[in-house]
mmCIF file of C-alpha atoms in Angstrom:
data_model
loop_
_atom_site.group_PDB
_atom_site.id
_atom_site.type_symbol
_atom_site.label_atom_id
_atom_site.label_comp_id
_atom_site.label_asym_id
_atom_site.label_seq_id
_atom_site.Cartn_x
_atom_site.Cartn_y
_atom_site.Cartn_z
ATOM 1 C CA MET Z 203 6.447 24.361 22.425
ATOM 2 C CA SER Z 204 4.585 23.694 19.182
ATOM 3 C CA TYR Z 205 5.274 25.482 15.898
ATOM 4 C CA GLN Z 206 3.235 26.472 12.864
ATOM 5 C CA LEU Z 207 3.821 24.695 9.556
ATOM 6 C CA THR Z 208 2.556 26.212 6.314
ATOM 7 C CA ILE Z 209 2.314 23.900 3.294
ATOM 8 C CA GLU Z 210 2.561 25.436 -0.155
ATOM 9 C CA PRO Z 211 1.060 25.471 -2.736
ATOM 10 C CA LEU Z 212 -1.959 24.540 -0.588
ATOM 11 C CA GLY Z 213 -1.606 27.604 1.625
ATOM 12 C CA GLN Z 214 -2.689 25.550 4.665
ATOM 13 C CA THR Z 215 -1.161 26.056 8.115
ATOM 14 C CA ILE Z 216 -1.134 23.375 10.820
ATOM 15 C CA GLU Z 217 0.287 23.006 14.309
ATOM 16 C CA VAL Z 218 3.236 20.660 14.821
ATOM 17 C CA GLU Z 219 4.101 19.229 18.216
ATOM 18 C CA PRO Z 220 7.684 19.035 19.547
ATOM 19 C CA ASP Z 221 9.554 16.045 18.038
ATOM 20 C CA GLN Z 222 6.658 15.367 15.638
ATOM 21 C CA THR Z 223 7.831 14.904 12.062
ATOM 22 C CA VAL Z 224 6.541 17.081 9.259
ATOM 23 C CA LEU Z 225 5.069 14.032 7.522
ATOM 24 C CA ASP Z 226 3.215 12.772 10.593
ATOM 25 C CA ALA Z 227 1.770 16.204 11.329
ATOM 26 C CA CYS Z 228 0.541 16.595 7.760
ATOM 27 C CA LEU Z 229 -1.042 13.139 7.553
ATOM 28 C CA ARG Z 230 -2.820 13.617 10.870
ATOM 29 C CA ALA Z 231 -4.188 16.925 9.569
ATOM 30 C CA GLY Z 232 -5.530 15.221 6.451
ATOM 31 C CA ILE Z 233 -2.819 16.666 4.195
ATOM 32 C CA TRP Z 234 -1.159 14.085 1.976
ATOM 33 C CA LEU Z 235 2.522 14.431 1.137
ATOM 34 C CA PRO Z 236 4.310 12.011 -1.213
ATOM 35 C CA HIS Z 237 6.179 9.388 0.844
ATOM 36 C CA ALA Z 238 7.238 5.747 0.735
ATOM 37 C CA CYS Z 239 9.827 4.221 3.083
ATOM 38 C CA CYS Z 240 9.304 6.550 6.091
ATOM 39 C CA HIS Z 241 12.873 5.747 7.185
ATOM 40 C CA GLY Z 242 14.719 8.652 5.568
ATOM 41 C CA LEU Z 243 16.159 6.430 2.850
ATOM 42 C CA CYS Z 244 14.147 6.714 -0.371
ATOM 43 C CA ALA Z 245 13.826 10.539 -0.755
ATOM 44 C CA THR Z 246 10.201 10.291 -1.934
ATOM 45 C CA CYS Z 247 9.114 12.797 0.734
ATOM 46 C CA LYS Z 248 11.714 15.457 -0.100
ATOM 47 C CA VAL Z 249 10.369 19.014 0.292
ATOM 48 C CA HIS Z 250 11.832 22.512 0.120
ATOM 49 C CA VAL Z 251 11.992 24.665 3.277
ATOM 50 C CA SER Z 252 11.386 28.214 2.068
ATOM 51 C CA GLU Z 253 11.129 29.791 5.534
ATOM 52 C CA GLY Z 254 12.195 28.709 9.017
ATOM 53 C CA GLU Z 255 14.536 26.090 10.478
ATOM 54 C CA VAL Z 256 14.261 22.305 10.689
ATOM 55 C CA GLU Z 257 16.242 19.469 12.227
ATOM 56 C CA HIS Z 258 16.919 16.842 9.533
ATOM 57 C CA GLY Z 259 16.837 13.889 11.938
ATOM 58 C CA ASP Z 260 17.932 10.483 10.636
ATOM 59 C CA ALA Z 261 17.804 11.408 6.948
ATOM 60 C CA SER Z 262 20.306 9.331 4.978
ATOM 61 C CA PRO Z 263 23.193 11.359 3.488
ATOM 62 C CA PHE Z 264 22.466 9.556 0.201
ATOM 63 C CA ALA Z 265 18.751 10.452 0.174
ATOM 64 C CA LEU Z 266 19.435 14.000 1.353
ATOM 65 C CA MET Z 267 22.873 15.145 0.247
ATOM 66 C CA ASP Z 268 24.859 17.940 1.885
ATOM 67 C CA PHE Z 269 24.328 20.370 -0.983
ATOM 68 C CA GLU Z 270 20.560 19.707 -0.844
ATOM 69 C CA ARG Z 271 20.502 20.539 2.864
ATOM 70 C CA GLU Z 272 22.292 23.790 2.072
ATOM 71 C CA GLU Z 273 19.704 24.519 -0.626
ATOM 72 C CA GLY Z 274 16.885 24.133 1.929
ATOM 73 C CA LYS Z 275 15.734 20.604 1.116
ATOM 74 C CA THR Z 276 14.653 18.155 3.819
ATOM 75 C CA LEU Z 277 12.875 14.805 4.153
ATOM 76 C CA ALA Z 278 9.404 15.210 5.633
ATOM 77 C CA CYS Z 279 9.482 11.767 7.273
ATOM 78 C CA CYS Z 280 12.500 12.729 9.421
ATOM 79 C CA ALA Z 281 12.367 16.523 9.730
ATOM 80 C CA THR Z 282 11.183 18.216 12.917
ATOM 81 C CA LEU Z 283 10.561 21.956 13.338
ATOM 82 C CA GLN Z 284 12.909 24.322 15.146
ATOM 83 C CA SER Z 285 10.738 27.375 14.370
ATOM 84 C CA ASP Z 286 7.631 28.280 12.407
ATOM 85 C CA VAL Z 287 8.264 26.843 8.944
ATOM 86 C CA THR Z 288 6.957 27.088 5.399
ATOM 87 C CA ILE Z 289 7.570 24.192 3.010
ATOM 88 C CA GLU Z 290 6.954 23.744 -0.686
ATOM 89 C CA ALA Z 291 5.852 20.251 -1.733
ATOM 90 C CA GLU Z 292 4.854 18.560 -4.973
ATOM 91 C CA ILE Z 293 1.285 17.434 -4.327
ATOM 92 C CA ASP Z 294 -0.541 15.776 -7.197
ATOM 93 C CA GLU Z 295 -4.243 16.378 -7.667
ATOM 94 C CA GLU Z 296 -6.203 13.151 -7.090
ATOM 95 C CA PRO Z 297 -9.927 13.642 -7.716
ATOM 96 C CA ASP Z 298 -10.778 10.250 -6.169
ATOM 97 C CA ALA Z 299 -8.679 10.714 -3.009
ATOM 98 C CA GLU Z 300 -10.672 11.151 0.182
ATOM 99 C CA VAL Z 301 -9.334 13.526 2.825
ATOM 100 C CA ILE Z 302 -9.031 11.205 5.823
ATOM 101 C CA PRO Z 303 -6.826 12.351 8.718
ATOM 102 C CA VAL Z 304 -4.613 9.686 10.282
ATOM 103 C CA ARG Z 305 -5.830 8.708 13.775
ATOM 104 C CA ASP Z 306 -4.756 6.388 16.585
ATOM 105 C CA PHE Z 307 -6.905 3.372 17.487
ATOM 106 C CA ASN Z 308 -6.960 0.946 20.377
ATOM 107 C CA GLY Z 309 -8.292 -2.545 19.876
ATOM 108 C CA VAL Z 310 -8.319 -6.170 20.913
ATOM 109 C CA VAL Z 311 -7.493 -9.316 18.956
ATOM 110 C CA SER Z 312 -10.882 -10.850 18.119
ATOM 111 C CA ARG Z 313 -9.801 -13.731 15.862
ATOM 112 C CA ILE Z 314 -6.678 -15.369 14.436
ATOM 113 C CA GLU Z 315 -6.946 -17.664 11.412
ATOM 114 C CA THR Z 316 -4.208 -19.628 9.657
ATOM 115 C CA LEU Z 317 -4.565 -18.954 5.925
ATOM 116 C CA THR Z 318 -1.428 -20.757 4.720
ATOM 117 C CA PRO Z 319 1.671 -22.262 6.345
ATOM 118 C CA THR Z 320 3.241 -18.775 6.315
ATOM 119 C CA ILE Z 321 0.281 -16.333 6.396
ATOM 120 C CA LYS Z 322 -2.189 -15.602 9.178
ATOM 121 C CA ALA Z 323 -5.312 -13.439 9.190
ATOM 122 C CA LEU Z 324 -5.405 -11.217 12.268
ATOM 123 C CA TYR Z 325 -8.723 -9.623 13.197
ATOM 124 C CA PHE Z 326 -8.863 -6.620 15.535
ATOM 125 C CA LYS Z 327 -11.974 -5.168 17.145
ATOM 126 C CA LEU Z 328 -11.314 -1.422 17.439
ATOM 127 C CA ASP Z 329 -12.559 1.081 19.986
ATOM 128 C CA GLN Z 330 -14.121 3.080 17.139
ATOM 129 C CA PRO Z 331 -14.781 2.465 13.429
ATOM 130 C CA ILE Z 332 -11.932 3.337 11.060
ATOM 131 C CA HIS Z 333 -12.857 5.141 7.872
ATOM 132 C CA PHE Z 334 -10.569 4.345 4.946
ATOM 133 C CA GLN Z 335 -10.470 3.847 1.204
ATOM 134 C CA ALA Z 336 -10.144 0.257 0.033
ATOM 135 C CA GLY Z 337 -6.454 -0.305 -0.660
ATOM 136 C CA GLN Z 338 -5.066 1.746 2.222
ATOM 137 C CA TYR Z 339 -2.991 0.423 5.134
ATOM 138 C CA VAL Z 340 -2.379 0.899 8.856
ATOM 139 C CA ASN Z 341 0.719 0.969 11.047
ATOM 140 C CA LEU Z 342 0.456 -1.682 13.760
ATOM 141 C CA GLU Z 343 2.441 -1.293 16.976
ATOM 142 C CA ILE Z 344 4.734 -4.213 17.875
ATOM 143 C CA PRO Z 345 4.958 -3.883 21.675
ATOM 144 C CA THR Z 346 8.034 -6.088 22.091
ATOM 145 C CA LEU Z 347 10.014 -3.889 19.704
ATOM 146 C CA GLY Z 348 8.517 -0.468 20.395
ATOM 147 C CA VAL Z 349 8.052 0.106 16.656
ATOM 148 C CA ARG Z 350 5.196 0.053 14.142
ATOM 149 C CA ARG Z 351 4.919 -2.048 11.002
ATOM 150 C CA ALA Z 352 2.744 -1.357 7.957
ATOM 151 C CA PHE Z 353 0.039 -3.829 6.882
ATOM 152 C CA SER Z 354 -2.674 -3.427 4.264
ATOM 153 C CA LEU Z 355 -6.308 -3.676 5.306
ATOM 154 C CA ALA Z 356 -7.768 -6.853 3.806
ATOM 155 C CA ASN Z 357 -11.380 -6.052 4.726
ATOM 156 C CA THR Z 358 -13.706 -3.559 3.044
ATOM 157 C CA PRO Z 359 -14.499 -0.106 4.480
ATOM 158 C CA ALA Z 360 -18.047 -1.336 5.181
ATOM 159 C CA THR Z 361 -16.949 -3.716 7.949
ATOM 160 C CA GLY Z 362 -16.848 -0.940 10.549
ATOM 161 C CA ASP Z 363 -14.875 -1.423 13.740
ATOM 162 C CA GLU Z 364 -13.311 -4.839 12.974
ATOM 163 C CA VAL Z 365 -10.314 -4.899 10.647
ATOM 164 C CA GLU Z 366 -8.393 -7.760 9.057
ATOM 165 C CA LEU Z 367 -4.648 -7.856 8.395
ATOM 166 C CA ASN Z 368 -2.946 -10.685 6.508
ATOM 167 C CA VAL Z 369 0.561 -11.162 7.882
ATOM 168 C CA ARG Z 370 3.247 -13.326 6.288
ATOM 169 C CA ILE Z 371 6.015 -14.468 8.603
ATOM 170 C CA VAL Z 372 9.393 -13.199 7.399
ATOM 171 C CA ALA Z 373 12.577 -15.137 8.114
ATOM 172 C CA GLY Z 374 14.533 -13.185 10.718
ATOM 173 C CA GLY Z 375 11.715 -10.662 11.121
ATOM 174 C CA ALA Z 376 11.110 -10.004 14.813
ATOM 175 C CA GLY Z 377 7.851 -8.156 14.150
ATOM 176 C CA THR Z 378 6.148 -10.858 12.088
ATOM 177 C CA ALA Z 379 7.536 -13.548 14.415
ATOM 178 C CA TYR Z 380 5.798 -11.834 17.337
ATOM 179 C CA LEU Z 381 2.508 -11.597 15.436
ATOM 180 C CA HIS Z 382 2.652 -15.260 14.390
ATOM 181 C CA GLU Z 383 4.031 -16.843 17.539
ATOM 182 C CA GLN Z 384 3.060 -14.687 20.525
ATOM 183 C CA LEU Z 385 -0.061 -12.669 19.705
ATOM 184 C CA LYS Z 386 -3.267 -14.302 20.953
ATOM 185 C CA VAL Z 387 -7.007 -13.630 21.046
ATOM 186 C CA GLY Z 388 -7.835 -11.059 23.715
ATOM 187 C CA ASP Z 389 -4.518 -9.205 23.494
ATOM 188 C CA ALA Z 390 -4.684 -5.405 23.340
ATOM 189 C CA VAL Z 391 -3.337 -3.737 20.192
ATOM 190 C CA ARG Z 392 -2.662 -0.207 18.989
ATOM 191 C CA LEU Z 393 -2.589 0.981 15.409
ATOM 192 C CA ALA Z 394 -2.703 4.188 13.403
ATOM 193 C CA GLY Z 395 -4.177 4.959 10.010
ATOM 194 C CA PRO Z 396 -5.280 5.046 7.351
ATOM 195 C CA TYR Z 397 -2.192 5.599 5.225
ATOM 196 C CA GLY Z 398 -1.432 5.445 1.527
ATOM 197 C CA ARG Z 399 -2.799 6.489 -1.845
ATOM 198 C CA PHE Z 400 -3.363 3.035 -3.251
ATOM 199 C CA PHE Z 401 -7.025 3.054 -4.229
ATOM 200 C CA VAL Z 402 -9.181 2.593 -7.313
ATOM 201 C CA ARG Z 403 -9.463 5.661 -9.532
ATOM 202 C CA LYS Z 404 -13.197 5.110 -9.881
ATOM 203 C CA SER Z 405 -14.015 8.309 -11.766
ATOM 204 C CA ALA Z 406 -11.499 7.518 -14.523
ATOM 205 C CA HIS Z 407 -12.851 3.992 -14.931
ATOM 206 C CA THR Z 408 -16.430 5.214 -15.095
ATOM 207 C CA GLN Z 409 -15.765 8.093 -17.491
ATOM 208 C CA GLN Z 410 -13.437 6.206 -19.835
ATOM 209 C CA LYS Z 411 -14.995 2.739 -19.428
ATOM 210 C CA LEU Z 412 -11.619 1.287 -18.461
ATOM 211 C CA GLY Z 413 -11.225 -2.213 -17.107
ATOM 212 C CA MET Z 414 -9.455 -2.877 -13.804
ATOM 213 C CA LEU Z 415 -6.479 -5.213 -13.633
ATOM 214 C CA PHE Z 416 -5.223 -6.234 -10.188
ATOM 215 C CA MET Z 417 -1.883 -8.044 -9.983
ATOM 216 C CA ALA Z 418 -0.819 -9.411 -6.605
ATOM 217 C CA GLY Z 419 1.785 -11.741 -5.164
ATOM 218 C CA GLY Z 420 2.199 -13.321 -1.730
ATOM 219 C CA SER Z 421 0.470 -11.461 1.087
ATOM 220 C CA GLY Z 422 0.154 -8.507 -1.300
ATOM 221 C CA LEU Z 423 -3.340 -9.843 -1.951
ATOM 222 C CA SER Z 424 -4.719 -7.844 1.008
ATOM 223 C CA SER Z 425 -5.229 -4.503 -0.748
ATOM 224 C CA PRO Z 426 -6.594 -5.922 -4.035
ATOM 225 C CA ARG Z 427 -9.016 -8.121 -2.074
ATOM 226 C CA SER Z 428 -10.356 -5.096 -0.202
ATOM 227 C CA MET Z 429 -10.655 -3.105 -3.435
ATOM 228 C CA ILE Z 430 -12.345 -5.891 -5.402
ATOM 229 C CA LEU Z 431 -14.837 -6.710 -2.637
ATOM 230 C CA ASP Z 432 -15.653 -3.007 -2.332
ATOM 231 C CA LEU Z 433 -16.196 -2.626 -6.091
ATOM 232 C CA LEU Z 434 -18.440 -5.674 -6.342
ATOM 233 C CA ALA Z 435 -20.458 -4.628 -3.280
ATOM 234 C CA GLU Z 436 -21.065 -1.259 -4.943
ATOM 235 C CA GLY Z 437 -22.440 -2.980 -8.040
ATOM 236 C CA CYS Z 438 -19.565 -2.171 -10.388
ATOM 237 C CA THR Z 439 -20.219 -3.690 -13.830
ATOM 238 C CA LEU Z 440 -16.907 -2.813 -15.521
ATOM 239 C CA PRO Z 441 -14.450 -5.654 -16.213
ATOM 240 C CA ILE Z 442 -12.394 -6.602 -13.145
ATOM 241 C CA THR Z 443 -9.508 -9.071 -13.414
ATOM 242 C CA LEU Z 444 -7.362 -10.420 -10.585
ATOM 243 C CA VAL Z 445 -4.092 -12.148 -11.477
ATOM 244 C CA TYR Z 446 -2.700 -13.586 -8.254
ATOM 245 C CA GLY Z 447 0.536 -15.490 -7.838
ATOM 246 C CA GLN Z 448 1.886 -17.770 -5.149
ATOM 247 C CA ARG Z 449 4.613 -20.406 -5.024
ATOM 248 C CA SER Z 450 2.378 -23.412 -4.392
ATOM 249 C CA ARG Z 451 -1.244 -24.444 -3.916
ATOM 250 C CA ALA Z 452 -0.698 -24.579 -0.142
ATOM 251 C CA GLU Z 453 0.108 -20.842 -0.169
ATOM 252 C CA LEU Z 454 -2.816 -19.827 -2.397
ATOM 253 C CA TYR Z 455 -5.213 -18.295 0.100
ATOM 254 C CA TYR Z 456 -8.756 -17.002 -0.461
ATOM 255 C CA HIS Z 457 -8.716 -19.138 -3.604
ATOM 256 C CA ASP Z 458 -12.202 -20.563 -3.038
ATOM 257 C CA GLU Z 459 -13.582 -17.111 -2.233
ATOM 258 C CA PHE Z 460 -12.390 -15.694 -5.559
ATOM 259 C CA LEU Z 461 -13.639 -18.722 -7.493
ATOM 260 C CA ALA Z 462 -17.073 -18.136 -5.941
ATOM 261 C CA LEU Z 463 -16.977 -14.416 -6.776
ATOM 262 C CA ALA Z 464 -16.126 -15.234 -10.392
ATOM 263 C CA GLU Z 465 -19.180 -17.517 -10.506
ATOM 264 C CA GLN Z 466 -21.432 -14.833 -9.009
ATOM 265 C CA HIS Z 467 -20.205 -11.831 -11.028
ATOM 266 C CA ALA Z 468 -19.914 -12.049 -14.805
ATOM 267 C CA ASN Z 469 -17.584 -9.029 -14.895
ATOM 268 C CA PHE Z 470 -15.019 -10.544 -12.493
ATOM 269 C CA THR Z 471 -12.245 -12.837 -13.755
ATOM 270 C CA TYR Z 472 -9.833 -14.672 -11.461
ATOM 271 C CA VAL Z 473 -6.466 -15.929 -12.763
ATOM 272 C CA PRO Z 474 -4.389 -17.741 -10.103
ATOM 273 C CA ALA Z 475 -0.809 -18.733 -11.016
ATOM 274 C CA LEU Z 476 1.690 -20.950 -9.194
ATOM 275 C CA SER Z 477 5.417 -20.521 -9.769
ATOM 276 C CA HIS Z 478 6.819 -23.525 -7.861
ATOM 277 C CA GLU Z 479 3.982 -26.052 -7.731
ATOM 278 C CA PRO Z 480 5.433 -29.591 -7.889
ATOM 279 C CA GLU Z 481 5.137 -31.302 -11.247
ATOM 280 C CA GLY Z 482 2.531 -34.043 -11.257
ATOM 281 C CA SER Z 483 0.203 -32.341 -8.746
ATOM 282 C CA ASP Z 484 -3.508 -31.922 -9.491
ATOM 283 C CA TRP Z 485 -3.086 -28.186 -10.222
ATOM 284 C CA THR Z 486 -4.578 -27.405 -13.650
ATOM 285 C CA GLY Z 487 -4.274 -23.610 -13.598
ATOM 286 C CA PRO Z 488 -1.469 -21.437 -14.972
ATOM 287 C CA ARG Z 489 2.087 -22.112 -13.861
ATOM 288 C CA GLY Z 490 4.680 -19.374 -13.687
ATOM 289 C CA PHE Z 491 4.882 -15.870 -12.294
ATOM 290 C CA VAL Z 492 2.184 -13.207 -12.099
ATOM 291 C CA HIS Z 493 3.460 -11.194 -15.052
ATOM 292 C CA ASP Z 494 3.670 -14.314 -17.223
ATOM 293 C CA ALA Z 495 0.099 -15.316 -16.372
ATOM 294 C CA ALA Z 496 -1.181 -11.801 -17.103
ATOM 295 C CA LYS Z 497 0.694 -11.651 -20.403
ATOM 296 C CA ALA Z 498 -0.813 -14.950 -21.514
ATOM 297 C CA HIS Z 499 -4.342 -14.095 -20.352
ATOM 298 C CA PHE Z 500 -4.404 -10.713 -22.113
ATOM 299 C CA HIS Z 501 -2.367 -11.867 -25.118
ATOM 300 C CA ASN Z 502 0.207 -9.187 -24.320
ATOM 301 C CA ASP Z 503 -2.272 -6.348 -24.897
ATOM 302 C CA PHE Z 504 -3.272 -4.409 -21.771
ATOM 303 C CA ARG Z 505 -4.820 -1.403 -23.481
ATOM 304 C CA GLY Z 506 -8.140 -0.205 -22.068
ATOM 305 C CA HIS Z 507 -7.170 -0.909 -18.448
ATOM 306 C CA LYS Z 508 -5.729 0.631 -15.362
ATOM 307 C CA ALA Z 509 -3.479 -1.700 -13.392
ATOM 308 C CA TYR Z 510 -3.059 -1.924 -9.618
ATOM 309 C CA LEU Z 511 0.018 -3.838 -8.432
ATOM 310 C CA CYS Z 512 0.740 -5.052 -4.910
ATOM 311 C CA GLY Z 513 3.448 -7.470 -3.838
ATOM 312 C CA PRO Z 514 7.207 -7.905 -3.440
ATOM 313 C CA PRO Z 515 9.374 -5.302 -5.209
ATOM 314 C CA VAL Z 516 10.786 -7.855 -7.664
ATOM 315 C CA MET Z 517 7.241 -8.862 -8.671
ATOM 316 C CA ILE Z 518 6.185 -5.257 -9.164
ATOM 317 C CA ASP Z 519 9.240 -4.533 -11.322
ATOM 318 C CA ALA Z 520 8.513 -7.538 -13.537
ATOM 319 C CA CYS Z 521 4.829 -6.599 -13.837
ATOM 320 C CA ILE Z 522 5.620 -3.011 -14.788
ATOM 321 C CA THR Z 523 7.953 -4.198 -17.549
ATOM 322 C CA THR Z 524 5.339 -6.610 -18.883
ATOM 323 C CA LEU Z 525 2.542 -4.039 -18.775
ATOM 324 C CA MET Z 526 4.602 -1.461 -20.642
ATOM 325 C CA GLN Z 527 5.594 -4.026 -23.261
ATOM 326 C CA GLY Z 528 1.864 -4.709 -23.605
ATOM 327 C CA ARG Z 529 1.121 -1.023 -24.334
ATOM 328 C CA LEU Z 530 0.030 0.112 -20.877
ATOM 329 C CA PHE Z 531 1.996 3.051 -19.579
ATOM 330 C CA GLU Z 532 2.875 4.940 -16.411
ATOM 331 C CA ARG Z 533 -0.265 7.044 -16.187
ATOM 332 C CA ASP Z 534 -2.361 3.858 -15.944
ATOM 333 C CA ILE Z 535 -0.230 1.872 -13.465
ATOM 334 C CA TYR Z 536 -0.486 2.218 -9.688
ATOM 335 C CA THR Z 537 1.572 0.391 -7.081
ATOM 336 C CA GLU Z 538 1.565 -0.108 -3.352
ATOM 337 C CA LYS Z 539 4.994 0.753 -1.972
ATOM 338 C CA PHE Z 540 5.857 -1.040 1.238
ATOM 339 C CA LEU Z 541 9.583 -0.410 1.410
ATOM 340 C CA SER Z 542 11.914 -1.897 3.994
ATOM 341 C CA ALA Z 543 15.276 -0.258 4.570
ATOM 342 C CA ALA Z 544 16.818 -2.754 2.132
ATOM 343 C CA ASP Z 545 14.158 -2.103 -0.513
ATOM 344 C CA ALA Z 546 14.555 1.657 -0.211
ATOM 345 C CA GLU Z 547 18.250 1.406 -1.007
ATOM 346 C CA ARG Z 548 17.625 -0.457 -4.250
ATOM 347 C CA VAL Z 549 18.305 1.608 -7.350
ATOM 348 C CA ARG Z 550 15.105 2.575 -9.136
ATOM 349 C CA SER Z 551 15.104 3.513 -12.792
ATOM 350 C CA PRO Z 552 15.072 7.294 -13.414
ATOM 351 C CA LEU Z 553 12.930 6.531 -16.475
ATOM 352 C CA PHE Z 554 10.054 5.483 -14.260
ATOM 353 C CA LYS Z 555 9.959 8.091 -11.514
ATOM 354 C CA ALA Z 556 6.263 8.124 -10.651
ATOM 355 C CA ILE Z 557 5.990 4.482 -9.693
#
């Protein structure tokens, strides 16, 4: 039987199916709860159960300690209801966030393109258009594993019922190996979304005349590409800068597209950086990591911007440090958090809780 879940301080009540997690039920009802790893490891989705009973599921004893369970805490990504329940959650007000319930989609592989030796663009034609904010992601079902993996949407919301995912093959990763080596045009796919709160805070930029700084590494380019294309299509005239890092020229994808956009739009600046490009090659752009290239381009002064970071955790950590040293602080930095089990167990500084 289903149970009723009341979310405070919103005062909203939703129906939760048997074995459905609190987080999944909320997202599908268009109610956003803070979350990150979705594996019961990072504690981002911790809420307080003020009434009713829950089953804690696979919550890690380190993310949800025994004394916290006794105090009525639980992790929304793992918890299922054993009765009607009321929870109290910390939900930040986001004036630019759209209320978009998570939905399931069926589709078919319409195209597969090789972008680099390690990254492919997968295009799916869906059974219905997906509405999302540029920067959000979907969970794609991997049929051979019976699990879903998160991938950012690389296309803009205006593209309708065809979506693009950029997938980097990961050594030892069964999911990305399947997508690179077995998936073919015509195959049926299933995905759910949209997820995430990684999007441009357009009202703040417009009101305060703030520039937009996008910093991306590896296949983390997907979300910034969607956001930048969306902004330019809307006619945004505020300064937009993309600092994008890869190891070598062979891995630098959508390079020509961004060069063309920089030629077409006076307010868009593209700064590509290569960290391991062989000496003596014909590369004349910046060498080094993303944070180094950004520091040099902005002369270590990032004031007057909001920054959007997407890439490997080590890149994001380095970028945050550089931005703060350049006088940009937590309230103006946003990150996309794709956390594996290993990433979720990494110690994160208590001095920087919101990112």
